[in-house]
Coordinates of C-alpha atoms in Angstrom, one line a residue:
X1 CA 133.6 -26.3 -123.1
X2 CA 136.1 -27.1 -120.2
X3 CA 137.6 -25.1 -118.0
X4 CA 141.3 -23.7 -118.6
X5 CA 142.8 -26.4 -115.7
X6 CA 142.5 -29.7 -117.2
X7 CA 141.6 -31.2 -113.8
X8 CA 138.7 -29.2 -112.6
X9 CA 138.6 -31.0 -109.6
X10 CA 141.8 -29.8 -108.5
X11 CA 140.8 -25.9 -109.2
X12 CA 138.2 -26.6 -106.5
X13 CA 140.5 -25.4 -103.5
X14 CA 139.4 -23.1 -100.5
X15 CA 142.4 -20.4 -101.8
X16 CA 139.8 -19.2 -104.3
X17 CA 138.9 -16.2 -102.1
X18 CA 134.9 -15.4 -103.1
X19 CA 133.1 -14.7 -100.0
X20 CA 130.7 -17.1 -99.0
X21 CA 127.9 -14.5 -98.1
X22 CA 127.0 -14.9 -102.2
X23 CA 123.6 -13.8 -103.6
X24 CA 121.2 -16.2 -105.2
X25 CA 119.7 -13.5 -106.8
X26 CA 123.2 -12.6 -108.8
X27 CA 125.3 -15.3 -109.1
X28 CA 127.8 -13.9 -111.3
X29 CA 130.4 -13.3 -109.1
X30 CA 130.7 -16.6 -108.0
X31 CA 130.4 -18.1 -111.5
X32 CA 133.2 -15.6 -112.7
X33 CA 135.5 -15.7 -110.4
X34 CA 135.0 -19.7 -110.5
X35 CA 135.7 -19.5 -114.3
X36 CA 136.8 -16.3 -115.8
X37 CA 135.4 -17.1 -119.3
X38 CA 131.8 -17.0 -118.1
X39 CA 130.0 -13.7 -119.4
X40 CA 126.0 -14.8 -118.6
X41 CA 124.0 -17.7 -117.1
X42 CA 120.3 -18.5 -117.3
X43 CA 118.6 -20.8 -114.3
X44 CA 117.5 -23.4 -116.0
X45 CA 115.6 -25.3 -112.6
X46 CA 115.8 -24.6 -108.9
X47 CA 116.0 -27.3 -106.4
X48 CA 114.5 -26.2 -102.5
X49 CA 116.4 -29.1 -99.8
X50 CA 115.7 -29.0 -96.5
X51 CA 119.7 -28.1 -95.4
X52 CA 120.6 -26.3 -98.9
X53 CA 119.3 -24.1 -102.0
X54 CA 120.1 -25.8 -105.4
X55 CA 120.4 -23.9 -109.0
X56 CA 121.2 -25.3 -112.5
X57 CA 122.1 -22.7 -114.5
X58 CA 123.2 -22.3 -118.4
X59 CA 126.2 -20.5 -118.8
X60 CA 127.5 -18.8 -121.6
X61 CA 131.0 -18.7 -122.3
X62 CA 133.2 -15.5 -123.8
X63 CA 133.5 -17.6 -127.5
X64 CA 129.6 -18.5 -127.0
X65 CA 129.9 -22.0 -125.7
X66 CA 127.7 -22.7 -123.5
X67 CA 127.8 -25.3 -120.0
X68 CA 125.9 -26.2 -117.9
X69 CA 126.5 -26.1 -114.2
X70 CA 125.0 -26.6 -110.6
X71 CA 125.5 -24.2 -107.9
X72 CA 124.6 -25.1 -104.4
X73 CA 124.3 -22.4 -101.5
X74 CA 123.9 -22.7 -97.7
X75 CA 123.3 -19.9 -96.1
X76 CA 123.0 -20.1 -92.5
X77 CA 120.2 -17.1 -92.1
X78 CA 117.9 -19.0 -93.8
X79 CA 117.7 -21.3 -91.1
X80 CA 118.0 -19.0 -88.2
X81 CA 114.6 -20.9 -87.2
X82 CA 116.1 -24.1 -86.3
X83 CA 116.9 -24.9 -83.1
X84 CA 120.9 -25.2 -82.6
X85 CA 121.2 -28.4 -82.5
X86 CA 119.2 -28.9 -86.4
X87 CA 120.9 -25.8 -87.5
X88 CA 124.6 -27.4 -86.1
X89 CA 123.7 -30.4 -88.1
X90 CA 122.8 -28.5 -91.4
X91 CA 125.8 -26.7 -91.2
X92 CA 127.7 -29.3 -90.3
X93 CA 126.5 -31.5 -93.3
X94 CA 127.3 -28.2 -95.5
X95 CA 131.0 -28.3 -94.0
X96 CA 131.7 -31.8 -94.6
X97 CA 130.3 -31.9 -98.1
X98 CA 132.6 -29.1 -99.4
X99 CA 135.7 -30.3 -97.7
X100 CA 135.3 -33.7 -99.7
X101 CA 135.5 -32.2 -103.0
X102 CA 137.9 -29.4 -101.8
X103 CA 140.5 -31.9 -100.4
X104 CA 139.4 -35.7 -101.0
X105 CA 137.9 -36.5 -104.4
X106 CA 141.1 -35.5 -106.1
X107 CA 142.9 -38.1 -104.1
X108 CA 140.5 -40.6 -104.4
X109 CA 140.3 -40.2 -108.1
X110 CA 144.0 -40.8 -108.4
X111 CA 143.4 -44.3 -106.6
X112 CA 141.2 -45.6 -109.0
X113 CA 142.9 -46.4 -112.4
X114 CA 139.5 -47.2 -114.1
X115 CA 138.7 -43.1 -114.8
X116 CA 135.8 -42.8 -113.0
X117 CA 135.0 -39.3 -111.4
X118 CA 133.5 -40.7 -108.4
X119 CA 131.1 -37.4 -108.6
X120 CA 131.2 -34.5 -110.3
X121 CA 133.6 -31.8 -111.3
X122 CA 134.0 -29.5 -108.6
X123 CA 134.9 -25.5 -110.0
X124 CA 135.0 -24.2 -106.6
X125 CA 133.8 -24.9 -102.7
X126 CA 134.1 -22.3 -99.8
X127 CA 132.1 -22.7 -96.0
X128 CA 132.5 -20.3 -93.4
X129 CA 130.8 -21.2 -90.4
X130 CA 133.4 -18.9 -88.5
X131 CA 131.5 -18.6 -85.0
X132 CA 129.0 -20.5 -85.3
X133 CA 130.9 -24.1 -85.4
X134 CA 134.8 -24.4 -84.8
X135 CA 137.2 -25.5 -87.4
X136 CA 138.2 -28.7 -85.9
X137 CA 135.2 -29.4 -84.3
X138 CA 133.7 -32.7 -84.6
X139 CA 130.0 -33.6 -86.3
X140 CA 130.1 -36.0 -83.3
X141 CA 130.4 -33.9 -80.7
X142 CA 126.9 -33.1 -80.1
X143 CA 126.6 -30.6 -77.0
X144 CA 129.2 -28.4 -78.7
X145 CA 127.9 -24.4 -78.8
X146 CA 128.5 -21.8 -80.7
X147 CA 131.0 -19.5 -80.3
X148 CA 128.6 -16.1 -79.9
X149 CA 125.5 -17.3 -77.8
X150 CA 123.4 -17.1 -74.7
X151 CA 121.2 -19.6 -73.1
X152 CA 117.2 -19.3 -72.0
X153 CA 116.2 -22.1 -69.3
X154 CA 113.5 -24.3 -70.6
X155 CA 111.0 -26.5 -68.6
X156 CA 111.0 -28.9 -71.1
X157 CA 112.6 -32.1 -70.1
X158 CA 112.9 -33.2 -73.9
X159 CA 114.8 -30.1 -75.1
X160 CA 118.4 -28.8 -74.4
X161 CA 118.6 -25.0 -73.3
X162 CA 117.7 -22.6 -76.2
X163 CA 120.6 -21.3 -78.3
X164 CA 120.3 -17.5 -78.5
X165 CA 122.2 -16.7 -80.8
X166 CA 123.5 -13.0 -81.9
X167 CA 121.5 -11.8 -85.0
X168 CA 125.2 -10.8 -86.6
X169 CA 126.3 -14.4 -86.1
X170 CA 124.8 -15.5 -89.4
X171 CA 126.2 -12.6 -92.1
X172 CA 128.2 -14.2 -94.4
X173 CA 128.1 -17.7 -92.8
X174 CA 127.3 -20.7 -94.9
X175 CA 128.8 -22.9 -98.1
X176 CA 128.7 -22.6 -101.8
X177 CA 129.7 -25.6 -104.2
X178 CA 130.0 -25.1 -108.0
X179 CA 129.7 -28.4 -109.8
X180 CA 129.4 -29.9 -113.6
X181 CA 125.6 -30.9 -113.9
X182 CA 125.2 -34.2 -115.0
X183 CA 123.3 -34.4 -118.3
X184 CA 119.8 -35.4 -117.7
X185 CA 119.5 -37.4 -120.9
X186 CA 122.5 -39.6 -120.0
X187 CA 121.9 -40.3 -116.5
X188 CA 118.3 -40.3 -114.2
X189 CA 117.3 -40.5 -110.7
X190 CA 114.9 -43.4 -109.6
X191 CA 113.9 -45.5 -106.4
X192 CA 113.1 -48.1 -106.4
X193 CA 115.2 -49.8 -108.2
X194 CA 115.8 -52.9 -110.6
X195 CA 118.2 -55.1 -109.5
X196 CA 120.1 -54.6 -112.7
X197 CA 120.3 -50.5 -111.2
X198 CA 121.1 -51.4 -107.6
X199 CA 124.1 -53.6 -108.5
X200 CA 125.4 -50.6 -110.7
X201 CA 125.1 -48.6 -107.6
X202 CA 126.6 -51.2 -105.4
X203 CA 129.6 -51.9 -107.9
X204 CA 130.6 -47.5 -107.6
X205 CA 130.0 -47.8 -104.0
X206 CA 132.6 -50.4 -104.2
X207 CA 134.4 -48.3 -106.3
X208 CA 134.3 -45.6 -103.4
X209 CA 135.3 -47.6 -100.9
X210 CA 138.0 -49.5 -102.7
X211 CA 139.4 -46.2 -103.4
X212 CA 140.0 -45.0 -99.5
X213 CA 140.4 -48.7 -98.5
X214 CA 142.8 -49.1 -95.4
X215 CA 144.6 -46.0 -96.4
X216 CA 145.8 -44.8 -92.6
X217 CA 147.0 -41.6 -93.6
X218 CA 143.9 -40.5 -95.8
X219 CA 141.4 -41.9 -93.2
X220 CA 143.0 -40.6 -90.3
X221 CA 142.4 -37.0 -92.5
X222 CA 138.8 -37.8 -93.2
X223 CA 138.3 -38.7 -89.1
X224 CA 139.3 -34.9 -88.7
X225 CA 138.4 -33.1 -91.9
X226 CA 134.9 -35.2 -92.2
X227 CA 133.2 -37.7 -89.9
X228 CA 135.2 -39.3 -87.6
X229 CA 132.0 -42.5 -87.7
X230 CA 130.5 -41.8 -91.1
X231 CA 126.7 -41.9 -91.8
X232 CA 123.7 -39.8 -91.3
X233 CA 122.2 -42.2 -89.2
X234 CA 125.2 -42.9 -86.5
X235 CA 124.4 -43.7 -82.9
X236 CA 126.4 -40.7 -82.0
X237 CA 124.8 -38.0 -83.3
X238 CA 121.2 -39.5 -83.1
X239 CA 118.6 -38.0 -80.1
X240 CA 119.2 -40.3 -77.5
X241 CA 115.1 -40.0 -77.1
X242 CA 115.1 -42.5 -80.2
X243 CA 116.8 -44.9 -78.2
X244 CA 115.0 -43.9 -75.0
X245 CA 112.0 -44.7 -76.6
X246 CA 112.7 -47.6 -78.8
X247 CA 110.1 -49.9 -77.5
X248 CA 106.9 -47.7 -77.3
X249 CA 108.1 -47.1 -80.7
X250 CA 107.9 -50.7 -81.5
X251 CA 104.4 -50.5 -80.2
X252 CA 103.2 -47.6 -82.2
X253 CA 104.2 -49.2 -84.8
X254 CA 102.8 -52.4 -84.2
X255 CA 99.6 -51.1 -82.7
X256 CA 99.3 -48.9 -86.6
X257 CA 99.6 -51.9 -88.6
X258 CA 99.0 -55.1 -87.3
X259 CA 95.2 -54.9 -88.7
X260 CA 97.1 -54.8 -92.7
X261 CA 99.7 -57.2 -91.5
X262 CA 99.5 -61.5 -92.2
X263 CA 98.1 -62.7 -89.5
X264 CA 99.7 -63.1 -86.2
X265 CA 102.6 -61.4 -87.8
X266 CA 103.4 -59.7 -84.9
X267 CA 103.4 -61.7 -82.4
X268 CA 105.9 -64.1 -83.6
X269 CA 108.9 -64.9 -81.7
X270 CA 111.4 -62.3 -81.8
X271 CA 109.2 -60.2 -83.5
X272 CA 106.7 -59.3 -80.6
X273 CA 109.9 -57.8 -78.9
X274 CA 111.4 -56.1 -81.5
X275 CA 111.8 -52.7 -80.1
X276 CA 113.7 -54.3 -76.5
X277 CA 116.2 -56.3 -79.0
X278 CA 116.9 -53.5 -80.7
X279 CA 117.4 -51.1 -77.9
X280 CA 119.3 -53.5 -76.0
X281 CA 122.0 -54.1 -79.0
X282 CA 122.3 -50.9 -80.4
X283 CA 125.4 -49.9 -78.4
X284 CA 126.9 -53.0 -79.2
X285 CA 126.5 -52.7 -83.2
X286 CA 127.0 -49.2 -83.7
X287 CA 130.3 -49.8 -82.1
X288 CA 131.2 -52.5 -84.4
X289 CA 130.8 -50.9 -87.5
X290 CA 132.3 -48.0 -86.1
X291 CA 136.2 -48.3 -87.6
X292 CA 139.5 -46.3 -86.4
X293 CA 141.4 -45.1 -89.3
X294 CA 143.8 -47.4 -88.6
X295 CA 141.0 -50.5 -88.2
X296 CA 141.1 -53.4 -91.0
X297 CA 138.1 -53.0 -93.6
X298 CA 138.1 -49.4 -92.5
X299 CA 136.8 -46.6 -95.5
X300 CA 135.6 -43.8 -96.5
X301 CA 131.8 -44.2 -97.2
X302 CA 129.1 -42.2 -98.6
X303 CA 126.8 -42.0 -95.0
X304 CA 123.6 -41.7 -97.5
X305 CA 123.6 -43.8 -99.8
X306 CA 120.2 -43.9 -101.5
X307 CA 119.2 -44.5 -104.6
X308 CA 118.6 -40.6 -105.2
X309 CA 122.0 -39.5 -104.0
X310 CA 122.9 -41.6 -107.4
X311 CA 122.5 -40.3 -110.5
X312 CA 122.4 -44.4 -113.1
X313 CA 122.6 -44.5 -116.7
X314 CA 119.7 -44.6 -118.7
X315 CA 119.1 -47.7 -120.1
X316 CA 119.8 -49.8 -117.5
X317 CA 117.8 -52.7 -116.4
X318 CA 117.4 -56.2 -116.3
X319 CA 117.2 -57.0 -120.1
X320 CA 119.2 -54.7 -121.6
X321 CA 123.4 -54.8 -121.6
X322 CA 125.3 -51.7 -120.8
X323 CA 126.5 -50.7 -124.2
X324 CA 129.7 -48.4 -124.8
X325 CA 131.3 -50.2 -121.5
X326 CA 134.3 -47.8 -122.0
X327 CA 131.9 -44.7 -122.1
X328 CA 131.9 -43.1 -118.7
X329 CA 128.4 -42.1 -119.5
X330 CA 127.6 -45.7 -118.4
X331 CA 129.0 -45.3 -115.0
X332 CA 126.7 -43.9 -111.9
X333 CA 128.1 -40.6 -110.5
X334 CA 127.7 -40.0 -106.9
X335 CA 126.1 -37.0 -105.2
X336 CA 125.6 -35.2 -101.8
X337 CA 128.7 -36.1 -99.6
X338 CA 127.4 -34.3 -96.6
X339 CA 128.3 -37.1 -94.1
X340 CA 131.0 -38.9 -95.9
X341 CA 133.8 -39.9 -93.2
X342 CA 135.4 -43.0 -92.1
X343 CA 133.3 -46.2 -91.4
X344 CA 132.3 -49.8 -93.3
X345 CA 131.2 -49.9 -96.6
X346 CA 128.4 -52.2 -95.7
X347 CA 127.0 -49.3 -93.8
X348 CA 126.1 -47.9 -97.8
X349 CA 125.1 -51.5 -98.9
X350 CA 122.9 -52.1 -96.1
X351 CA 120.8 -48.5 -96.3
X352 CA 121.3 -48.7 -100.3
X353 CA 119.5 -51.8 -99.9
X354 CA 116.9 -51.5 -97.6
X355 CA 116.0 -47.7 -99.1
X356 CA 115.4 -48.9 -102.7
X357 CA 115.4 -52.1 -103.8
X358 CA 111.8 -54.1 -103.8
X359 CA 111.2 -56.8 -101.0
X360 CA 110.3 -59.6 -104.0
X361 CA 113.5 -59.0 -105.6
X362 CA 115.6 -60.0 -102.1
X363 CA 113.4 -62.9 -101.9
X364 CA 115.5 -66.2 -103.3
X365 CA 118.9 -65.2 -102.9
X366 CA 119.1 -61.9 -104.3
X367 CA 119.8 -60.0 -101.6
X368 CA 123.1 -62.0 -101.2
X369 CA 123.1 -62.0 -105.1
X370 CA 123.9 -57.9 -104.8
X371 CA 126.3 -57.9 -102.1
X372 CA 128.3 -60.5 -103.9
X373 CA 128.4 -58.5 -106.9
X374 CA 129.3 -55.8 -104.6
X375 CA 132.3 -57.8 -103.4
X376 CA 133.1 -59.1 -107.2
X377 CA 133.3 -55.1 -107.7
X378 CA 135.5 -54.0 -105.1
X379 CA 137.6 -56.3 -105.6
X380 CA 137.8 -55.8 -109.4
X381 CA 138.7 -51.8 -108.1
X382 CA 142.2 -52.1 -107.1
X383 CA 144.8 -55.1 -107.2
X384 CA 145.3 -57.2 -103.5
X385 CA 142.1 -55.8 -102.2
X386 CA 141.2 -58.1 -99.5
X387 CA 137.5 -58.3 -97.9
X388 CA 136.3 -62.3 -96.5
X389 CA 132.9 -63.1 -97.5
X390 CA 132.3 -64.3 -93.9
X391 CA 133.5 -61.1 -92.5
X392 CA 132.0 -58.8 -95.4
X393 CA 128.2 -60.6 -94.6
X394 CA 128.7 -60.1 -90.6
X395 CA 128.9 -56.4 -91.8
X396 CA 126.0 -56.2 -93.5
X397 CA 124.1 -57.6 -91.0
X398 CA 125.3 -55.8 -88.1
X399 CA 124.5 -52.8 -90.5
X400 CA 121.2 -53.8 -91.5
X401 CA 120.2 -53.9 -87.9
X402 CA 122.0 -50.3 -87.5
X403 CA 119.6 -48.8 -90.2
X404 CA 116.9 -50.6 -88.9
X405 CA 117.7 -49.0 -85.4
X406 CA 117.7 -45.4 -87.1
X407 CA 114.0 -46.3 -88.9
X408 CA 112.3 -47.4 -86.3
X409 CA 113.6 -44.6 -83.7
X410 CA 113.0 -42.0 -86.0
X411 CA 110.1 -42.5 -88.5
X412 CA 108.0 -45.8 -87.8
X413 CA 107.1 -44.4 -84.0
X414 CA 104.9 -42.2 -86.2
X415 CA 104.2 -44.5 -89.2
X416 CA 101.0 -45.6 -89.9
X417 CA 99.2 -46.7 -93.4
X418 CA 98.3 -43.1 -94.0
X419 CA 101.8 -42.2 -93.9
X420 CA 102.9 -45.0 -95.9
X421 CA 100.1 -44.1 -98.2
X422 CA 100.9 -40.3 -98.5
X423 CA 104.8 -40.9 -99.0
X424 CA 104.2 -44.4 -101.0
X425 CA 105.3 -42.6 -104.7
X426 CA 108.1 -40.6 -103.0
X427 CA 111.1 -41.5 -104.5
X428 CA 113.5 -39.7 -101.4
X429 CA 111.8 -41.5 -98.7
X430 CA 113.1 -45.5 -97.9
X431 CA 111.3 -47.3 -99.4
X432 CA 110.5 -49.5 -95.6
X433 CA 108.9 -46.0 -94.7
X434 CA 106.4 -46.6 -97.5
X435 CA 106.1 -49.8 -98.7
X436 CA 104.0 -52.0 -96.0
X437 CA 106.1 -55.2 -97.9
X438 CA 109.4 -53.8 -97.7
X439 CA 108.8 -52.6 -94.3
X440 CA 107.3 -56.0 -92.9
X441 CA 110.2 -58.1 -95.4
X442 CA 113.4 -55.9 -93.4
X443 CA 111.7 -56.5 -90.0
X444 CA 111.8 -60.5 -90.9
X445 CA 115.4 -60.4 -92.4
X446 CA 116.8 -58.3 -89.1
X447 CA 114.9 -60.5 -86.8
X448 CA 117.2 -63.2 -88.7
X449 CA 120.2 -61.1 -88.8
X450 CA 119.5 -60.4 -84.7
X451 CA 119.4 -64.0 -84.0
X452 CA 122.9 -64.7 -85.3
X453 CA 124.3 -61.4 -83.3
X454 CA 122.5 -62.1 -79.9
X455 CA 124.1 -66.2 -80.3
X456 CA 127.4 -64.1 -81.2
X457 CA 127.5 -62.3 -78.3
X458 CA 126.7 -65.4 -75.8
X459 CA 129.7 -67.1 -76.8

């Protein structure tokens, strides 16, 4: 069954007036009002996130089809917990995530001549964060307030004021998306990855970024409309304790597992004062792979690219050939665009990389084996498409460290092989958050990579 517009996508549009305060407990009216021809729906699984509430559901259809669907809710009282600067962000990913289906992936679709849907179908997307988080206001600008609050003073050096905010503040506020569910026996989620997987990942992030490649006038829209430096992990929207700390994080980290590490590991050169190196460059890198809308190689990326924000094709791996080439059940769809925006697209290769693909398999050339097959791809996307290898491997270098930056700030100053251990078959974690040889084989390749960007730098 398919709805009555022939492009779904373009049904998905803010002027479908359902208000956003919707029920998970009846979720009829949104389902109706989505598509008229739905009399009944069943919830066939429930999905808890940490920023959203996810529900596939079984319609049934007035001539008793039946579809499946996917509904996803935010709604902001859930969260009232938070403090205003997590909450912000959660609502903030919500906002950007419905404004790409509502007005990007219909233009981005129209770039690619191959047919691919990029992600799903989108039957409708509305947020109303009214205030709690202006229109127009920016995921980067991090000391922004709400609209209806009051402040508390707090002896804590390490926190900001606490938010109050007004109990009323909340009604109604949030985001719903309704999407096409992608069919569980055509396509799977998985990390890690085989490298036959990861370079059918690589090639649709290529496809993504070919689509929004150097397009002033789209990019300019996605610096306002999304994020104006793409990424969950930015330098801009990161606690600046992260960086504060870098280098007691670096010897956390060290101190944790240097008794499971090769020996003198550690205390190699350039590896001993990891945490320094990295706090010293950051600036420096996160400002290089942070594109204008009107700067060359600039895109739209993904911000999150790992391997579970892809749904892959079953029966994909290393010795088996993609059969039905011209079936797009053999192409990866893409999911959770919460902090799409403008950027480089080796900012995805480099996470997609590091998050799910098995230190042995990098070893020997294939970690430039993917990103030439990424290169192959995007090029093989749209006609004229111009990207230097020279150039396009400073990128992923210079986002390699970035990612590195983010992992060490943020999880490995509390890492240690009971962690590792405890998260080591969770396939949403990176997989250098619990994988000792993945975590010790990216500290050797960005201690490479930071060699060749420190001698840069001198010159």
């Amino acid at each position: 069954m398919t709805n009555k517009n022939n492009n779904p996508t373009e049904a998905c549009t803010s002027s479908v007036q359902v208000s956003t305060a919707i029920s998970k407990d009846d979720l009829l009216p949104l389902l109706k009002q989505s598509i008229p021809s739905i009399s009944s729906y069943k919830v066939v699984d429930t999905v808890v996130q940490a920023n959203a509430e996810g529900f596939r559901v079984l319609v049934s259809h007035d001539d008793d089809n039946t579809t499946e669907l996917f509904i996803k809710l935010i709604d902001a009282s859930i969260y009232t917990h938070k403090k205003w600067a997590d909450l912000r962000r959660t609502l903030l990913y919500a906002r950007t995530e419905i404004r790409f289906y509502d007005e990007f992936l219909t233009s981005l679709r129209s770039k690619l001549s191959c047919g691919w849907p990029i992600a799903p179908d989108c039957y409708y997307a509305q947020c109303d964060l009214s205030g709690l988080v202006a229109e127009d206001e920016s995921p980067s600008a991090v000391d922004a307030l709400p609209a209806y609050h009051t402040s508390s003073s707090s002896d804590d050096d390490d926190d900001d004021d606490e938010i109050i905010l007004k109990s009323d503040s909340f009604i109604g506020r949030g985001g719903s998306l309704l999407l096409k569910s992608i069919n569980p026996i055509t396509h799977m989620q998985h990390s890690p990855l085989t490298m036959s997987q990861a370079s059918q990942c690589l090639a649709a992030a290529a496809k993504l970024h070919a689509a929004g490649w150097q397009d002033e006038s789209l990019l300019q829209r996605a610096s306002q409309r999304l994020c104006d430096n793409g990424g969950s992990y930015h330098l801009r929207i990161r606690n600046p304790n992260e960086i504060r700390d870098m280098e007691q994080s670096w010897a956390k980290f060290v101190s944790n597992f240097e008794h499971v590490a090769p020996s003198n590991f550690f205390k190699r050169e350039g590896v001993k004062d990891l945490g320094k190196r990295i706090k010293d460059i950051a600036e420096y890198v996160s400002m290089e792979l942070s594109p204008k809308p009107t700067d060359k190689y600039a895109t739209i990326v993904h911000g999150d690219y790992k391997a579970m924000n892809i749904f892959i094709p079953r029966g994909i791996d290393d010795n088996e050939e993609k059969k039905n080439s011209n079936n797009n059940n053999n192409d990866c769809i893409i999911i959770d665009f919460a902090s799409a925006g403008v950027g480089l697209g080796m900012s995805d290769v480099a996470m997609h990389i590091a998050h799910a693909v098995r230190p042995e398999d990098l070893r020997n050339g294939g970690e430039e084996r993917l990103i030439d097959e990424y290169l192959d791809a995007l090029r093989n996307s749209i006609e004229g498409l111009e990207y230097p290898r020279d150039i396009a491997l400073r990128h992923y270098r210079l986002a390699s460290i970035d990612y590195f930056r983010f992992i060490l700030g943020r999880f490995w100053r509390s890492a240690s092989v009971e962690t590792f251990e405890k998260r080591k078959n969770s396939p949403n974690s990176t997989l250098v958050n619990r994988d000792l040889d993945a975590a010790l084989g990216f500290v050797e390749r960005v201690v490479t990579f930071l060699n060749g960007v420190e001698k840069e730098r001198e010159v």
